[in-house]
């Protein structure tokens, strides 16, 4: 095993000596927070965002909108629905440049904000982490040009680039291949009410991944007064239409991030324990809600209970972990955590429908294969996923590739395998601030 003194960024993943029994309060959803920020910035009146996630991705989104002129005031406030806690008041103003946007490695920032920038008056420069240059963006760039935007990207179809905002955008009909990221569709829909002609987005390409995230976008648009026609409401397959309209400022309380609940639920499954997640919504478009069914099939049981403070999910492990054959195309972000649990199961697993994960924060399929195998596992890549044959694992360094979900996946394995060390666990701050402390508290450390 590598000596951690030679690698100061290594974090010893805590090993569970018994069944986990814990209640874990999960911070707000990144996906909801960043969509809500965009919609509030484009609204015709101020709005409130309560219990927002404060993480690298959401702070990048907030800073970018402020650079374009949006007012965002952070306060501690209370509401009849949200209770006391952090709240952001978003005050829309005329969007303008010149400004520079740092996207970091946040897909929501690099994809949701170029359409917003096209509505600004002046140039908006987009730049970010080196990995952001490699992530798919050409679909958004091409679509915006079709809709009337002027963008200088040196014909790369990628970052860095400058959007030369003209203060308005014509909009209209556009065809786009969003098979590499559903965020391409969401990016256009979120700003569409401000386009002069609205938008008609027609997906032309392979299977659309992460459909729950598009449904989240549609629901949130409707909640602020937008008119959206979508396939599920009698429209054409893979066609979304948003009409030109003003957006309402509203008071929104952000749901807990259910995908970020995954490692804690996995801890109950891996250790045969019980974990309670407060404020689990009864109805949600978050992909993480699929964990209830997936982790139950892998050996646990769950109950959505009603408490004095709302609903809570109680998840209980049985002490056995079963392999699974599952299509994760709609919930691809859950793949790293499911792969980690599958590596500890009593039978093989096949994870399908996630070829697009090769284009995420890192090539997640290659990274999972390499890191689990270096701990003694038997994982092979397929065209669209992973095949996992459980083997006894041993300690070692688990590299994260600056990917938050790789870090939490390694931590799950570390519960059952001694001497696993996570390289750069700080990358979890992308969406789950203070993960090491939460993990230790769950274990009673």
Coordinates of C-alpha atoms in Angstrom, one line a residue:
X1 CA 0.0 0.0 0.0
X2 CA 1.2 3.5 -0.8
X3 CA 2.6 5.5 2.1
X4 CA 0.2 8.4 2.8
X5 CA 3.1 10.5 3.9
X6 CA 4.3 10.6 0.3
X7 CA 0.8 11.7 -0.8
X8 CA -0.6 14.4 1.4
X9 CA -3.8 14.4 -0.5
X10 CA -4.7 10.8 0.5
X11 CA -7.6 10.4 2.9
X12 CA -7.9 7.1 4.8
X13 CA -11.4 5.9 4.1
X14 CA -13.1 4.9 7.4
X15 CA -13.6 1.2 7.8
X16 CA -16.9 0.2 9.4
X17 CA -16.5 -2.1 12.4
X18 CA -20.3 -2.7 12.7
X19 CA -23.7 -1.8 11.4
X20 CA -24.2 1.9 10.7
X21 CA -27.1 3.4 12.6
X22 CA -27.5 7.1 11.7
X23 CA -29.7 10.0 10.6
X24 CA -28.0 12.0 7.9
X25 CA -29.3 15.4 6.8
X26 CA -28.3 15.8 3.1
X27 CA -27.7 19.3 1.7
X28 CA -29.9 20.7 -1.1
X29 CA -29.9 19.5 -4.7
X30 CA -27.3 20.9 -7.0
X31 CA -29.6 20.3 -10.0
X32 CA -32.5 22.1 -8.5
X33 CA -30.3 25.0 -7.0
X34 CA -28.6 25.8 -10.4
X35 CA -31.8 25.6 -12.4
X36 CA -33.6 27.8 -9.9
X37 CA -30.8 30.3 -10.0
X38 CA -31.1 30.6 -13.8
X39 CA -34.9 30.9 -13.7
X40 CA -34.8 33.5 -11.0
X41 CA -32.2 35.5 -12.8
X42 CA -34.4 35.6 -15.9
X43 CA -37.6 36.4 -14.0
X44 CA -39.6 39.6 -14.2
X45 CA -39.5 40.1 -10.4
X46 CA -37.3 39.1 -7.4
X47 CA -37.5 35.7 -5.9
X48 CA -36.2 33.6 -3.0
X49 CA -34.2 30.4 -3.0
X50 CA -34.3 28.7 0.4
X51 CA -32.0 26.0 1.6
X52 CA -29.9 26.2 -1.6
X53 CA -26.8 24.0 -1.9
X54 CA -23.6 25.9 -1.2
X55 CA -21.0 24.0 -3.1
X56 CA -18.4 24.7 -5.8
X57 CA -20.9 24.2 -8.7
X58 CA -23.6 26.4 -7.2
X59 CA -21.2 29.1 -6.1
X60 CA -19.8 29.2 -9.6
X61 CA -23.3 29.6 -11.0
X62 CA -24.1 32.4 -8.6
X63 CA -20.9 34.2 -9.3
X64 CA -21.4 33.9 -13.0
X65 CA -24.9 35.4 -12.9
X66 CA -23.7 38.2 -10.6
X67 CA -20.9 38.9 -13.2
X68 CA -23.7 39.4 -15.7
X69 CA -25.5 41.9 -13.5
X70 CA -27.9 39.8 -11.4
X71 CA -28.2 40.7 -7.8
X72 CA -27.9 37.7 -5.3
X73 CA -28.2 38.5 -1.6
X74 CA -27.4 35.7 0.9
X75 CA -29.3 35.9 4.1
X76 CA -30.4 33.6 7.0
X77 CA -34.1 33.7 6.9
X78 CA -37.2 31.7 7.8
X79 CA -40.4 30.8 5.9
X80 CA -43.6 28.9 6.8
X81 CA -42.5 26.0 4.5
X82 CA -38.7 26.0 4.7
X83 CA -38.0 26.7 8.3
X84 CA -34.9 28.6 9.4
X85 CA -31.9 28.4 7.3
X86 CA -29.8 30.0 4.5
X87 CA -31.8 31.8 1.8
X88 CA -30.7 33.6 -1.4
X89 CA -32.7 36.5 -2.7
X90 CA -32.3 36.8 -6.5
X91 CA -32.9 40.3 -8.0
X92 CA -33.1 40.2 -11.8
X93 CA -31.6 43.1 -13.7
X94 CA -30.6 43.9 -17.3
X95 CA -28.0 41.3 -18.2
X96 CA -24.8 42.8 -19.5
X97 CA -21.1 42.3 -20.4
X98 CA -18.3 42.5 -20.6
X99 CA -17.9 39.7 -18.1
X100 CA -16.0 36.5 -17.6
X101 CA -17.6 33.3 -16.4
X102 CA -15.6 30.6 -14.7
X103 CA -17.4 27.3 -15.2
X104 CA -15.0 25.2 -13.2
X105 CA -15.9 21.7 -14.3
X106 CA -19.6 22.2 -13.8
X107 CA -21.8 20.9 -16.6
X108 CA -24.7 23.0 -15.5
X109 CA -22.7 26.2 -15.6
X110 CA -21.0 25.6 -18.9
X111 CA -24.2 24.5 -20.6
X112 CA -27.0 26.5 -19.0
X113 CA -25.3 29.9 -19.1
X114 CA -24.4 30.4 -22.8
X115 CA -28.1 30.9 -23.7
X116 CA -28.4 33.4 -20.8
X117 CA -25.3 35.1 -22.1
X118 CA -26.9 35.4 -25.5
X119 CA -29.6 37.6 -23.9
X120 CA -27.0 39.9 -22.3
X121 CA -25.9 43.1 -23.8
X122 CA -22.1 42.7 -24.4
X123 CA -19.5 39.9 -24.6
X124 CA -19.4 37.1 -22.0
X125 CA -16.2 35.1 -21.9
X126 CA -16.5 31.4 -20.7
X127 CA -13.5 29.5 -19.4
X128 CA -12.9 26.8 -16.8
X129 CA -10.9 23.9 -15.6
X130 CA -8.8 22.0 -18.2
X131 CA -11.3 19.1 -18.1
X132 CA -14.1 21.5 -19.1
X133 CA -12.4 21.9 -22.5
X134 CA -12.9 18.2 -23.2
X135 CA -16.6 18.0 -22.2
X136 CA -19.3 18.1 -24.9
X137 CA -20.6 21.6 -25.6
X138 CA -20.9 21.7 -29.4
X139 CA -24.6 20.9 -29.4
X140 CA -25.4 24.0 -27.3
X141 CA -23.1 26.2 -29.4
X142 CA -24.5 25.0 -32.7
X143 CA -28.1 25.4 -31.5
X144 CA -27.5 28.9 -30.2
X145 CA -26.1 29.9 -33.6
X146 CA -29.1 28.5 -35.3
X147 CA -31.3 30.6 -32.9
X148 CA -29.4 33.8 -33.8
X149 CA -26.5 34.0 -31.3
X150 CA -23.0 35.1 -32.2
X151 CA -20.3 32.9 -30.6
X152 CA -16.5 32.9 -31.0
X153 CA -15.1 29.5 -30.1
X154 CA -12.4 29.2 -32.8
X155 CA -14.5 26.4 -34.4
X156 CA -13.6 24.0 -31.5
X157 CA -17.2 23.4 -30.4
X158 CA -15.8 23.6 -26.9
X159 CA -14.5 25.9 -24.2
X160 CA -13.0 28.5 -24.0
X161 CA -15.4 30.7 -25.9
X162 CA -17.0 34.1 -26.0
X163 CA -20.8 34.7 -26.4
X164 CA -21.4 38.1 -28.0
X165 CA -24.8 39.0 -26.4
X166 CA -27.0 41.3 -28.3
X167 CA -29.5 41.9 -25.5
X168 CA -32.1 39.6 -27.1
X169 CA -32.3 36.3 -29.1
X170 CA -34.7 35.5 -31.9
X171 CA -35.2 31.8 -30.9
X172 CA -37.4 29.5 -33.0
X173 CA -36.9 25.9 -34.1
X174 CA -33.7 24.0 -33.6
X175 CA -32.5 20.4 -34.1
X176 CA -29.9 19.1 -31.7
X177 CA -28.2 15.8 -30.9
X178 CA -28.3 15.7 -27.1
X179 CA -27.4 12.0 -26.8
X180 CA -24.1 13.0 -25.0
X181 CA -25.9 15.1 -22.4
X182 CA -29.5 15.9 -21.5
X183 CA -28.2 19.2 -20.3
X184 CA -28.1 20.4 -23.9
X185 CA -31.9 20.3 -24.0
X186 CA -32.3 21.8 -20.5
X187 CA -29.9 24.6 -21.4
X188 CA -32.2 25.8 -24.3
X189 CA -35.5 25.3 -22.4
X190 CA -34.4 27.3 -19.3
X191 CA -33.8 30.5 -21.2
X192 CA -36.4 29.9 -23.9
X193 CA -39.2 32.1 -22.3
X194 CA -37.0 35.1 -22.9
X195 CA -36.3 34.3 -26.6
X196 CA -38.5 36.5 -28.9
X197 CA -40.1 33.4 -30.5
X198 CA -39.6 31.0 -27.6
X199 CA -38.1 27.7 -28.8
X200 CA -38.8 24.4 -30.3
X201 CA -36.1 21.9 -29.5
X202 CA -36.1 18.6 -31.5
X203 CA -33.6 15.9 -30.4
X204 CA -32.2 14.1 -33.4
X205 CA -29.7 11.4 -32.4
X206 CA -29.3 8.4 -30.2
X207 CA -31.0 7.7 -26.9
X208 CA -31.4 10.7 -24.6
X209 CA -29.8 10.0 -21.3
X210 CA -30.9 11.4 -17.9
X211 CA -34.6 12.1 -18.8
X212 CA -35.5 12.8 -15.2
X213 CA -33.3 15.9 -15.4
X214 CA -35.3 17.2 -18.4
X215 CA -38.5 16.5 -16.6
X216 CA -37.1 18.5 -13.6
X217 CA -36.4 21.4 -16.0
X218 CA -39.9 21.3 -17.4
X219 CA -41.5 21.1 -14.0
X220 CA -39.5 24.0 -12.7
X221 CA -40.3 26.1 -15.8
X222 CA -44.0 25.5 -15.4
X223 CA -43.7 26.4 -11.7
X224 CA -42.6 29.9 -12.7
X225 CA -45.3 30.4 -15.2
X226 CA -43.7 29.1 -18.5
X227 CA -45.8 27.3 -21.0
X228 CA -44.1 24.0 -22.0
X229 CA -45.3 21.3 -24.4
X230 CA -43.4 18.1 -24.0
X231 CA -43.6 14.5 -25.3
X232 CA -45.2 13.3 -22.1
X233 CA -48.1 15.7 -22.6
X234 CA -49.2 14.5 -26.0
X235 CA -46.4 16.2 -28.0
X236 CA -44.2 14.7 -30.6
X237 CA -41.5 12.3 -29.4
X238 CA -38.3 14.1 -28.4
X239 CA -39.7 17.6 -29.1
X240 CA -40.1 20.3 -26.5
X241 CA -41.8 23.7 -27.1
X242 CA -41.5 26.7 -24.8
X243 CA -43.5 29.9 -25.5
X244 CA -42.2 33.4 -25.1
X245 CA -43.5 34.7 -21.7
X246 CA -42.5 36.6 -18.6
X247 CA -41.3 34.4 -15.7
X248 CA -42.5 34.8 -12.1
X249 CA -40.3 35.3 -9.2
X250 CA -41.1 32.8 -6.6
X251 CA -40.2 31.4 -3.2
X252 CA -38.6 28.0 -3.6
X253 CA -37.3 25.6 -0.9
X254 CA -34.7 23.3 -2.4
X255 CA -35.1 19.5 -1.9
X256 CA -32.3 17.5 -0.5
X257 CA -29.9 16.2 -3.2
X258 CA -31.1 12.6 -3.4
X259 CA -28.1 11.5 -5.6
X260 CA -25.8 12.8 -2.8
X261 CA -27.8 10.6 -0.3
X262 CA -26.4 7.6 -2.2
X263 CA -23.2 6.9 -0.3
X264 CA -25.1 7.1 3.0
X265 CA -27.8 4.7 1.9
X266 CA -25.1 2.5 0.5
X267 CA -23.5 2.5 4.0
X268 CA -26.6 0.9 5.4
X269 CA -26.6 -1.7 2.6
X270 CA -22.9 -2.5 2.9
X271 CA -22.9 -2.7 6.8
X272 CA -26.4 -4.2 7.3
X273 CA -27.4 -1.1 9.2
X274 CA -30.0 1.6 9.0
X275 CA -29.8 5.1 7.7
X276 CA -32.6 7.8 7.8
X277 CA -32.6 10.7 5.4
X278 CA -34.9 13.5 6.5
X279 CA -37.0 15.5 4.1
X280 CA -37.1 12.9 1.4
X281 CA -39.8 14.2 -1.0
X282 CA -42.9 12.1 -1.7
X283 CA -42.8 13.2 -5.3
X284 CA -39.7 14.3 -7.1
X285 CA -38.0 14.4 -10.6
X286 CA -34.6 13.8 -9.0
X287 CA -32.8 10.8 -10.5
X288 CA -31.6 9.8 -7.0
X289 CA -35.2 8.7 -6.1
X290 CA -34.4 5.6 -8.1
X291 CA -32.1 4.4 -5.3
X292 CA -35.1 3.3 -3.4
X293 CA -35.8 0.6 -6.0
X294 CA -32.3 -0.2 -7.0
X295 CA -30.8 -0.6 -3.5
X296 CA -33.9 -2.6 -2.4
X297 CA -33.2 -5.0 -5.3
X298 CA -29.6 -5.2 -4.2
X299 CA -30.6 -6.5 -0.7
X300 CA -32.0 -3.6 1.4
X301 CA -35.5 -2.4 2.3
X302 CA -36.8 1.1 2.6
X303 CA -39.8 2.9 4.0
X304 CA -41.0 6.5 3.4
X305 CA -42.3 7.6 6.8
X306 CA -44.1 10.7 7.9
X307 CA -42.7 12.7 10.8
X308 CA -43.7 15.9 12.6
X309 CA -41.2 17.7 10.3
X310 CA -42.2 16.1 7.0
X311 CA -41.3 12.9 5.2
X312 CA -38.1 10.8 5.8
X313 CA -36.6 7.8 4.1
X314 CA -35.5 4.9 6.3
X315 CA -33.3 2.5 4.5
X316 CA -32.2 -0.8 6.1
X317 CA -29.6 -3.2 5.0
X318 CA -30.1 -7.0 5.3
X319 CA -26.4 -7.9 5.7
X320 CA -26.4 -9.3 2.2
X321 CA -25.6 -7.5 -1.0
X322 CA -26.9 -9.0 -4.3
X323 CA -25.7 -8.3 -7.8
X324 CA -28.0 -6.5 -10.2
X325 CA -28.7 -6.3 -13.9
X326 CA -29.9 -2.7 -14.5
X327 CA -30.3 -0.1 -17.2
X328 CA -29.1 3.2 -15.7
X329 CA -29.5 5.3 -18.8
X330 CA -32.0 7.7 -17.0
X331 CA -30.0 7.8 -13.8
X332 CA -26.4 7.6 -15.0
X333 CA -25.0 9.8 -12.2
X334 CA -25.8 6.9 -9.7
X335 CA -23.5 4.5 -11.6
X336 CA -20.3 5.0 -9.5
X337 CA -22.0 4.3 -6.2
X338 CA -23.9 1.3 -7.6
X339 CA -20.6 0.0 -9.1
X340 CA -18.9 0.3 -5.7
X341 CA -21.7 -1.6 -4.0
X342 CA -21.8 -4.2 -6.8
X343 CA -18.1 -4.9 -6.3
X344 CA -19.0 -6.0 -2.7
X345 CA -22.0 -8.2 -3.7
X346 CA -22.5 -11.9 -3.6
X347 CA -23.2 -12.3 -7.4
X348 CA -22.2 -10.5 -10.6
X349 CA -23.8 -7.3 -11.9
X350 CA -24.3 -5.7 -15.3
X351 CA -24.8 -1.9 -15.5
X352 CA -26.1 -0.8 -18.8
X353 CA -27.2 2.3 -20.8
X354 CA -24.4 4.6 -19.5
X355 CA -22.0 5.1 -22.4
X356 CA -22.4 8.8 -22.0
X357 CA -20.5 8.6 -18.7
X358 CA -17.3 8.6 -20.7
X359 CA -17.9 12.3 -21.2
X360 CA -18.6 13.3 -17.6
X361 CA -16.2 14.9 -15.0
X362 CA -13.9 12.1 -16.1
X363 CA -14.4 8.9 -18.2
X364 CA -16.3 7.3 -15.3
X365 CA -16.4 3.9 -16.9
X366 CA -12.7 3.7 -17.4
X367 CA -12.0 5.2 -14.0
X368 CA -14.2 2.8 -12.1
X369 CA -12.8 -0.2 -14.0
X370 CA -9.2 0.8 -13.3
X371 CA -9.7 1.8 -9.6
X372 CA -11.8 -1.2 -8.5
X373 CA -9.5 -3.6 -10.4
X374 CA -6.4 -2.2 -8.7
X375 CA -8.0 -3.1 -5.4
X376 CA -8.3 -6.7 -6.6
X377 CA -11.7 -6.5 -8.4
X378 CA -12.9 -7.9 -11.7
X379 CA -14.6 -5.1 -13.7
X380 CA -14.8 -5.0 -17.5
X381 CA -16.1 -2.2 -19.7
X382 CA -18.8 -3.0 -22.2
X383 CA -20.0 -0.8 -25.1
X384 CA -22.5 1.0 -22.8
X385 CA -21.6 0.1 -19.2
X386 CA -19.8 -2.2 -16.8
X387 CA -19.7 -5.9 -16.0
X388 CA -18.7 -6.5 -12.4
X389 CA -17.7 -9.9 -10.9
X390 CA -17.2 -9.6 -7.2
X391 CA -13.8 -10.7 -5.8
X392 CA -12.2 -10.2 -2.4
X393 CA -10.8 -6.7 -2.4
X394 CA -7.7 -5.3 -0.6
X395 CA -6.5 -1.8 0.4
X396 CA -4.8 0.7 -1.8
X397 CA -5.1 4.1 -3.3
X398 CA -8.4 4.9 -5.0
X399 CA -7.9 7.8 -7.5
X400 CA -10.7 10.2 -8.1
X401 CA -9.7 12.1 -11.2
X402 CA -11.2 15.3 -9.7
X403 CA -14.6 13.6 -9.9
X404 CA -16.8 13.9 -6.8
X405 CA -18.7 10.7 -7.4
X406 CA -15.5 8.7 -7.8
X407 CA -14.5 9.9 -4.3
X408 CA -17.8 8.8 -2.7
X409 CA -17.6 5.5 -4.6
X410 CA -14.2 4.8 -3.1
X411 CA -15.5 5.7 0.3
X412 CA -18.3 3.1 0.0
X413 CA -15.7 0.4 -0.8
X414 CA -13.6 1.6 2.2
X415 CA -16.4 0.7 4.6
X416 CA -15.9 -3.0 3.8
X417 CA -12.3 -3.1 2.8
X418 CA -9.5 -2.0 5.2
X419 CA -6.8 0.5 4.2
X420 CA -8.5 2.1 1.2
X421 CA -7.1 5.6 0.7
X422 CA -9.0 8.2 -1.3
X423 CA -6.9 10.5 -3.4
X424 CA -8.2 14.1 -3.3
X425 CA -11.4 13.5 -1.3
X426 CA -11.8 17.4 -1.3
X427 CA -13.2 17.0 -4.8
X428 CA -16.5 16.1 -3.1
X429 CA -17.0 19.8 -2.4
X430 CA -18.2 20.1 -6.0
X431 CA -21.7 19.0 -4.8
X432 CA -21.4 17.7 -1.3
X433 CA -19.5 20.1 1.0
X434 CA -17.9 18.7 4.1
X435 CA -18.4 15.1 3.0
X436 CA -15.5 13.7 5.2
X437 CA -17.1 15.2 8.3
X438 CA -20.5 13.9 7.4
X439 CA -19.1 10.4 6.7
X440 CA -17.2 10.3 10.0
X441 CA -20.3 11.5 11.9
X442 CA -22.4 8.8 10.3
X443 CA -20.0 6.2 11.5
X444 CA -20.0 7.7 15.0
X445 CA -16.3 8.7 14.7

